[in-house]
Amino acid sequence: KMEHKFFEDKLRLQKEADKRITELAEKAHEEAVQNLNDTTRTIFTENVRMSEALRYHVLEGEELKAECERLTARAQKLEEEKELHDLIVKEKVVQVHKQAHQVTELKDKVRELLLSFMRVFVLFSFASLDRLSGGRPLFCEVGSRGAARRCFVCPCLLLVRSRC
């Protein structure tokens, strides 16, 4: 009997322990679910905040990408314009050098023509003066501020001849 009673007490204690373990497990599960709900709420709130931040950064990234593309296109256009302007400047420099060379050549030609003209004129003037002077010397006395001096009558300047 004692064994039986001991056995019954053992079963009863075992049932009580199992019941107590089950109650504790259910209580722990309920607390875990409640804690999980708090954590889930916190995670959901954090996810909403992060989603808004992500959306903002994605929009900002798209705007920056569009701005970058616009600026890249502008830089390319400016580079092409710069190259065009550089070519135009080079062409103008070459043109100015050619024109300067032409001006120098034309000035030299004018100088040569003037010298040729003066030679012809001098020869013509000497011939005319010789014919007009009838053998007289080609010098005359010209007064300069009251002082008399002897000068050569320049054939190029017939006005001097008229003062004599």
N, CA, C and O of each residue as an XYZ file, in Angstrom:
656
protein
N       0.791     -1.144      0.000
C       0.000      0.000      0.000
C       0.868      1.256      0.000
O       0.559      2.254     -0.650
N       1.835      1.178      0.663
C       2.677      2.317      0.746
C       3.332      2.589     -0.601
O       3.558      3.724     -1.020
N       3.597      1.560     -1.191
C       4.187      1.717     -2.511
C       3.162      2.318     -3.436
O       3.463      3.195     -4.245
N       1.997      1.851     -3.308
C       0.929      2.359     -4.150
C       0.704      3.828     -3.864
O       0.560      4.631     -4.786
N       0.673      4.185     -2.578
C       0.484      5.559     -2.198
C       1.670      6.397     -2.690
O       1.502      7.506     -3.199
N       2.849      5.846     -2.527
C       4.026      6.544     -2.993
C       3.959      6.732     -4.501
O       4.319      7.787     -5.022
N       3.504      5.717     -5.183
C       3.365      5.765     -6.634
C       2.317      6.777     -7.034
O       2.545      7.517     -7.990
N       1.176      6.857     -6.360
C       0.119      7.811     -6.632
C       0.606      9.237     -6.363
O       0.327     10.159     -7.129
N       1.333      9.394     -5.271
C       1.886     10.722     -4.985
C       2.885     11.153     -6.065
O       2.955     12.309     -6.484
N       3.635     10.161     -6.475
C       4.607     10.450     -7.526
C       3.878     10.872     -8.795
O       4.285     11.846     -9.428
N       2.815     10.174     -9.190
C       2.034     10.514    -10.390
C       1.365     11.869    -10.218
O       1.365     12.696    -11.130
N       0.807     12.081     -9.060
C       0.161     13.349     -8.805
C       1.188     14.478     -8.891
O       0.909     15.493     -9.528
N       2.326     14.345     -8.294
C       3.369     15.366     -8.356
C       3.863     15.554     -9.797
O       4.174     16.656    -10.249
N       3.914     14.420    -10.479
C       4.351     14.473    -11.887
C       3.330     15.263    -12.692
O       3.719     16.109    -13.497
N       2.038     15.017    -12.504
C       0.977     15.735    -13.208
C       1.010     17.201    -12.849
O       0.889     18.064    -13.718
N       1.174     17.488    -11.557
C       1.238     18.877    -11.114
C       2.448     19.584    -11.742
O       2.355     20.734    -12.171
N       3.552     18.892    -11.784
C       4.770     19.469    -12.375
C       4.565     19.689    -13.871
O       4.947     20.728    -14.410
N       3.957     18.701    -14.543
C       3.687     18.842    -15.984
C       2.715     20.001    -16.224
O       2.891     20.794    -17.149
N       1.688     20.085    -15.374
C       0.720     21.165    -15.513
C       1.407     22.506    -15.293
O       1.188     23.464    -16.035
N       2.243     22.555    -14.255
C       2.950     23.793    -13.935
C       3.899     24.165    -15.079
O       4.005     25.336    -15.442
N       4.577     23.186    -15.636
C       5.492     23.431    -16.761
C       4.696     23.939    -17.964
O       5.135     24.860    -18.653
N       3.542     23.350    -18.217
C       2.702     23.770    -19.333
C       2.215     25.198    -19.109
O       2.215     26.006    -20.037
N       1.801     25.511    -17.884
C       1.348     26.870    -17.582
C       2.485     27.879    -17.778
O       2.295     28.944    -18.365
N       3.646     27.523    -17.284
C       4.800     28.420    -17.438
C       5.158     28.598    -18.913
O       5.497     29.700    -19.344
N       5.082     27.523    -19.678
C       5.405     27.604    -21.112
C       4.381     28.491    -21.821
O       4.751     29.304    -22.667
N       3.090     28.340    -21.481
C       2.060     29.178    -22.091
C       2.255     30.640    -21.701
O       2.136     31.537    -22.534
N       2.560     30.869    -20.409
C       2.773     32.226    -19.948
C       3.992     32.836    -20.671
O       3.950     33.991    -21.096
N       5.063     32.058    -20.804
C       6.265     32.540    -21.501
C       5.950     32.821    -22.969
O       6.432     33.794    -23.549
N       5.124     31.939    -23.559
C       4.735     32.132    -24.960
C       3.902     33.406    -25.121
O       4.131     34.177    -26.053
N       2.944     33.631    -24.229
C       2.125     34.834    -24.292
C       2.983     36.087    -24.127
O       2.808     37.067    -24.850
N       3.918     36.046    -23.163
C       4.812     37.187    -22.980
C       5.688     37.401    -24.216
O       5.933     38.533    -24.632
N       6.150     36.298    -24.788
C       6.986     36.394    -25.990
C       6.186     36.989    -27.140
O       6.690     37.821    -27.895
N       4.916     36.547    -27.268
C       4.061     37.106    -28.325
C       3.831     38.586    -28.072
O       3.903     39.402    -28.991
N       3.550     38.934    -26.795
C       3.337     40.343    -26.472
C       4.612     41.147    -26.741
O       4.551     42.238    -27.308
N       5.754     40.613    -26.339
C       7.026     41.284    -26.616
C       7.292     41.319    -28.122
O       7.801     42.304    -28.658
N       6.941     40.237    -28.777
C       7.108     40.186    -30.226
C       6.225     41.237    -30.873
O       6.665     41.868    -31.834
N       5.053     41.454    -30.422
C       4.177     42.473    -30.969
C       4.778     43.867    -30.770
O       4.735     44.693    -31.681
N       5.348     44.137    -29.566
C       6.014     45.415    -29.345
C       7.202     45.571    -30.292
O       7.401     46.631    -30.885
N       7.973     44.524    -30.421
C       9.126     44.547    -31.320
C       8.670     44.701    -32.759
O       9.263     45.450    -33.536
N       7.600     43.977    -33.108
C       7.063     44.070    -34.465
C       6.593     45.486    -34.751
O       6.856     46.024    -35.827
N       5.896     46.095    -33.791
C       5.456     47.475    -33.967
C       6.651     48.406    -34.158
O       6.636     49.275    -35.030
N       7.668     48.222    -33.352
C       8.877     49.051    -33.460
C       9.535     48.844    -34.824
O       9.946     49.804    -35.476
N       9.629     47.592    -35.245
C      10.230     47.280    -36.549
C       9.390     47.878    -37.669
O       9.940     48.436    -38.618
N       8.071     47.773    -37.577
C       7.195     48.336    -38.606
C       7.382     49.861    -38.695
O       7.493     50.418    -39.787
N       7.415     50.518    -37.540
C       7.610     51.969    -37.516
C       8.957     52.329    -38.133
O       9.062     53.272    -38.918
N       9.983     51.565    -37.768
C      11.317     51.791    -38.321
C      11.306     51.552    -39.834
O      11.940     52.292    -40.585
N      10.587     50.523    -40.275
C      10.499     50.240    -41.719
C       9.815     51.377    -42.473
O      10.238     51.734    -43.572
N       8.761     51.948    -41.891
C       8.061     53.068    -42.516
C       9.006     54.263    -42.636
O       9.098     54.899    -43.686
N       9.705     54.554    -41.536
C      10.647     55.674    -41.548
C      11.754     55.433    -42.575
O      12.121     56.340    -43.322
N      12.273     54.234    -42.607
C      13.344     53.914    -43.564
C      12.840     53.945    -45.004
O      13.567     54.354    -45.910
N      11.602     53.515    -45.214
C      11.022     53.558    -46.563
C      10.907     54.996    -47.050
O      11.222     55.295    -48.202
N      10.451     55.893    -46.160
C      10.360     57.309    -46.522
C      11.743     57.891    -46.804
O      11.917     58.646    -47.761
N      12.711     57.548    -45.986
C      14.078     58.037    -46.192
C      14.635     57.487    -47.512
O      15.282     58.207    -48.272
N      14.378     56.220    -47.766
C      14.849     55.605    -49.011
C      14.201     56.269    -50.222
O      14.880     56.558    -51.207
N      12.893     56.513    -50.155
C      12.186     57.173    -51.251
C      12.777     58.570    -51.495
O      12.989     58.974    -52.638
N      13.039     59.302    -50.398
C      13.637     60.633    -50.519
C      15.010     60.543    -51.189
O      15.315     61.320    -52.093
N      15.827     59.604    -50.748
C      17.174     59.476    -51.314
C      17.135     58.999    -52.764
O      17.963     59.417    -53.573
N      16.193     58.138    -53.097
C      16.065     57.693    -54.485
C      15.672     58.869    -55.374
O      16.240     59.050    -56.451
N      14.696     59.676    -54.925
C      14.295     60.860    -55.701
C      15.456     61.846    -55.832
O      15.706     62.396    -56.905
N      16.148     62.053    -54.732
C      17.298     62.955    -54.772
C      18.369     62.415    -55.717
O      18.980     63.175    -56.469
N      18.595     61.107    -55.679
C      19.566     60.478    -56.583
C      19.161     60.638    -58.037
O      20.006     60.902    -58.893
N      17.872     60.481    -58.324
C      17.395     60.662    -59.698
C      17.564     62.108    -60.152
O      17.967     62.371    -61.285
N      17.248     63.046    -59.250
C      17.433     64.468    -59.580
C      18.906     64.778    -59.840
O      19.248     65.490    -60.784
N      19.766     64.233    -58.987
C      21.201     64.466    -59.167
C      21.707     63.827    -60.463
O      22.561     64.390    -61.148
N      21.181     62.670    -60.786
C      21.568     62.002    -62.032
C      21.131     62.832    -63.232
O      21.890     62.999    -64.186
N      19.904     63.354    -63.184
C      19.414     64.203    -64.273
C      20.252     65.472    -64.379
O      20.594     65.904    -65.479
N      20.579     66.067    -63.240
C      21.419     67.279    -63.220
C      22.806     66.975    -63.775
O      23.375     67.766    -64.528
N      23.335     65.830    -63.397
C      24.654     65.420    -63.896
C      24.622     65.244    -65.414
O      25.534     65.694    -66.108
N      23.585     64.599    -65.930
C      23.460     64.419    -67.379
C      23.328     65.767    -68.087
O      23.924     65.984    -69.142
N      22.539     66.672    -67.496
C      22.371     68.007    -68.077
C      23.705     68.750    -68.097
O      24.064     69.364    -69.101
N      24.432     68.692    -66.987
C      25.720     69.381    -66.909
C      26.752     68.740    -67.839
O      27.583     69.437    -68.420
N      26.700     67.429    -67.978
C      27.613     66.745    -68.900
C      27.336     67.179    -70.332
O      28.266     67.437    -71.096
N      26.061     67.258    -70.696
C      25.705     67.713    -72.043
C      26.154     69.163    -72.248
O      26.661     69.514    -73.313
N      25.969     69.988    -71.240
C      26.388     71.401    -71.324
C      27.903     71.497    -71.474
O      28.406     72.280    -72.279
N      28.624     70.699    -70.699
C      30.090     70.700    -70.777
C      30.548     70.253    -72.164
O      31.490     70.818    -72.720
N      29.890     69.247    -72.719
C      30.233     68.773    -74.063
C      29.982     69.871    -75.092
O      30.803     70.102    -75.980
N      28.840     70.543    -74.962
C      28.515     71.626    -75.890
C      29.547     72.754    -75.783
O      30.004     73.284    -76.796
N      29.907     73.115    -74.549
C      30.899     74.169    -74.353
C      32.263     73.755    -74.899
O      32.985     74.582    -75.455
N      32.614     72.492    -74.746
C      33.886     71.997    -75.288
C      33.886     72.090    -76.813
O      34.887     72.481    -77.412
N      32.769     71.734    -77.437
C      32.673     71.838    -78.894
C      32.760     73.301    -79.337
O      33.434     73.617    -80.317
N      32.077     74.188    -78.612
C      32.143     75.610    -78.938
C      33.570     76.137    -78.781
O      34.041     76.925    -79.600
N      34.253     75.694    -77.719
C      35.638     76.117    -77.489
C      36.523     75.659    -78.643
O      37.343     76.432    -79.139
N      36.365     74.417    -79.071
C      37.165     73.912    -80.191
C      36.883     74.726    -81.456
O      37.803     75.060    -82.203
N      35.608     75.043    -81.691
C      35.246     75.835    -82.858
C      35.883     77.226    -82.769
O      36.441     77.720    -83.748
N      35.797     77.846    -81.601
C      36.385     79.173    -81.421
C      37.906     79.125    -81.584
O      38.502     80.035    -82.161
N      38.526     78.065    -81.077
C      39.973     77.919    -81.237
C      40.347     77.822    -82.710
O      41.324     78.428    -83.150
N      39.562     77.052    -83.475
C      39.828     76.941    -84.912
C      39.663     78.289    -85.611
O      40.466     78.660    -86.467
N      38.612     79.014    -85.235
C      38.371     80.326    -85.845
C      39.526     81.275    -85.506
O      40.000     82.017    -86.366
N      39.970     81.245    -84.252
C      41.079     82.113    -83.839
C      42.341     81.755    -84.618
O      43.059     82.644    -85.075
N      42.616     80.461    -84.774
C      43.798     80.047    -85.538
C      43.706     80.527    -86.980
O      44.681     81.021    -87.546
N      42.519     80.375    -87.567
C      42.332     80.837    -88.950
C      42.551     82.342    -89.045
O      43.192     82.826    -89.978
N      42.013     83.082    -88.073
C      42.168     84.539    -88.087
C      43.634     84.936    -87.905
O      44.101     85.883    -88.538
N      44.356     84.226    -87.053
C      45.780     84.526    -86.852
C      46.546     84.293    -88.146
O      47.373     85.112    -88.545
N      46.262     83.167    -88.798
C      46.929     82.888    -90.073
C      46.561     83.965    -91.090
O      47.419     84.438    -91.835
N      45.293     84.348    -91.122
C      44.843     85.377    -92.052
C      45.537     86.710    -91.765
O      45.968     87.392    -92.695
N      45.649     87.084    -90.500
C      46.302     88.339    -90.136
C      47.783     88.302    -90.530
O      48.322     89.294    -91.020
N      48.438     87.154    -90.314
C      49.842     87.043    -90.708
C      49.993     87.191    -92.222
O      50.906     87.862    -92.703
N      49.087     86.556    -92.961
C      49.142     86.679    -94.424
C      48.915     88.129    -94.843
O      49.615     88.652    -95.710
N      47.924     88.772    -94.215
C      47.632     90.160    -94.556
C      48.795     91.075    -94.183
O      49.117     92.003    -94.926
N      49.419     90.822    -93.047
C      50.566     91.633    -92.645
C      51.700     91.457    -93.653
O      52.374     92.422    -94.012
N      51.904     90.231    -94.101
C      52.933     89.967    -95.116
C      52.580     90.678    -96.419
O      53.445     91.264    -97.070
N      51.295     90.622    -96.796
C      50.859     91.309    -98.017
C      51.041     92.816    -97.878
O      51.476     93.478    -98.820
N      50.710     93.362    -96.706
C      50.873     94.803    -96.481
C      52.344     95.176    -96.610
O      52.683     96.180    -97.237
N      53.211     94.373    -96.021
C      54.648     94.641    -96.115
C      55.105     94.599    -97.572
O      55.853     95.467    -98.021
N      54.650     93.588    -98.302
C      55.013     93.488    -99.721
C      54.482     94.688   -100.503
O      55.188     95.253   -101.338
N      53.226     95.079   -100.226
C      52.647     96.219   -100.943
C      53.377     97.516   -100.590
O      53.594     98.359   -101.460
N      53.758     97.681    -99.316
C      54.527     98.873    -98.941
C      55.863     98.890    -99.681
O      56.302     99.936   -100.159
N      56.501     97.732    -99.769
C      57.766     97.656   -100.505
C      57.561     98.014   -101.972
O      58.376     98.721   -102.566
N      56.478     97.526   -102.550
C      56.183     97.832   -103.950
C      55.923     99.329   -104.128
O      56.406     99.942   -105.080
N      55.150     99.915   -103.194
C      54.868    101.351   -103.272
C      56.175    102.133   -103.166
O      56.397    103.081   -103.919
N      57.040    101.734   -102.232
C      58.334    102.399   -102.064
C      59.149    102.303   -103.360
O      59.740    103.285   -103.812
N      59.169    101.092   -103.951
C      59.900    100.920   -105.206
C      59.305    101.770   -106.324
O      60.032    102.382   -107.107
N      57.968    101.799   -106.391
C      57.312    102.602   -107.421
C      57.594    104.087   -107.209
O      57.844    104.815   -108.170
N      57.555    104.544   -105.938
C      57.871    105.944   -105.658
C      59.306    106.279   -106.055
O      59.570    107.327   -106.644
N      60.221    105.383   -105.726
C      61.617    105.614   -106.115
C      61.767    105.649   -107.629
O      62.474    106.495   -108.175
N      61.092    104.717   -108.301
C      61.149    104.714   -109.771
C      60.545    105.991   -110.321
O      61.087    106.602   -111.242
N      59.407    106.393   -109.743
C      58.756    107.614   -110.188
C      59.674    108.810   -109.969
O      59.818    109.662   -110.846
N      60.299    108.869   -108.777
C      61.191    109.993   -108.479
C      62.388    110.012   -109.429
O      62.813    111.083   -109.863
N      62.938    108.831   -109.757
C      64.053    108.788   -110.707
C      63.632    109.344   -112.060
O      64.326    110.154   -112.675
N      62.455    108.871   -112.501
C      61.962    109.348   -113.802
C      61.693    110.838   -113.723
O      62.032    111.583   -114.642
N      61.085    111.276   -112.630
C      60.764    112.684   -112.466
C      62.033    113.532   -112.420
O      62.093    114.599   -113.031
N      63.034    113.061   -111.701
C      64.299    113.791   -111.605
C      64.947    113.895   -112.984
O      65.414    114.958   -113.392
N      64.962    112.783   -113.680
C      65.547    112.815   -115.028
C      64.775    113.783   -115.920
O      65.365    114.563   -116.668
N      63.468    113.721   -115.833
C      62.630    114.613   -116.633
C      62.864    116.066   -116.204
O      62.970    116.956   -117.048
N      62.944    116.302   -114.892
C      63.139    117.653   -114.374
C      64.497    118.200   -114.784
O      64.597    119.356   -115.197
N      65.549    117.384   -114.675
C      66.866    117.846   -115.101
C      66.854    118.216   -116.569
O      67.424    119.227   -116.978
N      66.201    117.388   -117.345
C      66.139    117.690   -118.777
C      65.377    118.986   -118.996
O      65.779    119.820   -119.808
N      64.250    119.160   -118.252
C      63.455    120.378   -118.397
C      64.218    121.587   -117.907
O      64.211    122.623   -118.570
N      64.879    121.487   -116.764
C      65.643    122.601   -116.217
C      66.816    122.966   -117.121
O      67.114    124.142   -117.333
N      67.456    121.965   -117.633
C      68.581    122.216   -118.525
C      68.104    122.964   -119.754
O      68.769    123.884   -120.232
N      66.953    122.565   -120.260
C      66.384    123.225   -121.423
C      65.934    124.640   -121.071
O      66.130    125.569   -121.854
N      65.324    124.805   -119.876
C      64.829    126.113   -119.484
C      65.951    127.062   -119.062
O      65.877    128.263   -119.325
N      66.968    126.543   -118.421
C      68.022    127.415   -117.906
C      68.945    127.894   -119.015
O      69.656    128.888   -118.867
N      68.922    127.196   -120.088
C      69.769    127.591   -121.209
C      71.230    127.544   -120.821
O      72.011    128.369   -121.293
N      71.612    126.635   -120.003
C      72.999    126.465   -119.633
C      73.372    127.175   -118.362
O      74.527    127.088   -117.946
N      72.443    127.889   -117.708
C      72.751    128.547   -116.437
C      72.936    127.505   -115.338
O      72.448    126.383   -115.472
N      73.642    127.858   -114.238
C      73.841    126.878   -113.167
C      72.513    126.571   -112.476
O      71.580    127.375   -112.474
N      72.473    125.422   -111.915
C      71.258    124.966   -111.228
C      71.250    125.356   -109.758
O      70.602    124.689   -108.951
N      71.946    126.405   -109.398
C      71.962    126.899   -108.023
C      71.351    128.275   -107.995
O      71.373    128.991   -108.996
N      70.811    128.648   -106.865
C      70.273    129.994   -106.730
C      70.434    130.462   -105.308
O      70.704    129.667   -104.408
N      70.270    131.735   -105.106
C      70.357    132.309   -103.766
C      68.939    132.356   -103.207
O      68.045    132.925   -103.833
N      68.728    131.758   -102.025
C      67.413    131.768   -101.390
C      67.586    132.394   -100.031
O      68.475    132.001    -99.276
N      66.754    133.361    -99.704
C      66.851    134.020    -98.411
C      66.090    133.236    -97.376
O      64.959    132.804    -97.601
N      66.733    133.056    -96.227
C      66.069    132.346    -95.157
C      66.160    133.198    -93.919
O      67.227    133.297    -93.315
N      65.039    133.829    -93.517
C      64.972    134.703    -92.359
C      66.014    135.813    -92.474
O      66.702    136.161    -91.515
N      66.092    136.311    -93.599
C      66.984    137.448    -93.804
C      68.397    137.060    -94.166
O      69.174    137.933    -94.554
N      68.778    135.795    -94.062
C      70.143    135.381    -94.389
C      70.151    134.768    -95.769
O      69.280    133.971    -96.118
N      71.110    135.136    -96.522
C      71.220    134.592    -97.873
C      72.057    133.328    -97.812
O      73.001    133.221    -97.029
N      71.701    132.402    -98.630
C      72.512    131.190    -98.702
C      72.413    130.611   -100.090
O      71.499    130.927   -100.852
N      73.319    129.802   -100.393
C      73.368    129.197   -101.716
C      72.798    127.788   -101.581
O      73.241    127.039   -100.711
N      71.840    127.408   -102.403
C      71.272    126.059   -102.324
C      71.103    125.479   -103.698
O      71.105    126.189   -104.704
N      70.959    124.199   -103.722
C      70.748    123.473   -104.963
C      69.262    123.469   -105.256
O      68.465    123.175   -104.365
N      68.875    123.780   -106.446
C      67.470    123.775   -106.818
C      67.078    122.331   -107.039
O      67.568    121.675   -107.959
N      66.196    121.842   -106.196
C      65.779    120.447   -106.291
C      64.867    120.284   -107.488
O      63.869    120.995   -107.601
N      65.177    119.389   -108.359
C      64.330    119.205   -109.531
C      62.957    118.681   -109.166
O      62.000    118.871   -109.917
N      62.848    118.024   -108.021
C      61.549    117.488   -107.613
C      60.642    118.604   -107.142
O      59.419    118.489   -107.233
N      61.221    119.687   -106.637
C      60.429    120.784   -106.105
C      60.639    122.002   -106.998
O      61.548    122.797   -106.757
N      59.842    122.148   -107.982
C      59.968    123.244   -108.912
C      59.608    124.556   -108.251
O      59.893    125.614   -108.813
N      58.993    124.530   -107.081
C      58.632    125.737   -106.368
C      59.884    126.492   -105.967
O      59.882    127.723   -105.971
N      60.928    125.806   -105.627
C      62.171    126.455   -105.256
C      62.701    127.250   -106.466
O      63.241    128.346   -106.314
N      62.540    126.698   -107.613
C      62.983    127.361   -108.854
C      62.235    128.674   -109.025
O      62.796    129.668   -109.486
N      60.948    128.665   -108.644
C      60.156    129.863   -108.826
C      60.572    130.962   -107.853
O      60.287    132.127   -108.130
N      61.215    130.669   -106.751
C      61.652    131.669   -105.789
C      62.929    132.380   -106.272
O      63.227    133.494   -105.842
N      63.658    131.739   -107.148
C      64.943    132.300   -107.580
C      64.749    133.533   -108.433
O      65.726    134.133   -108.882
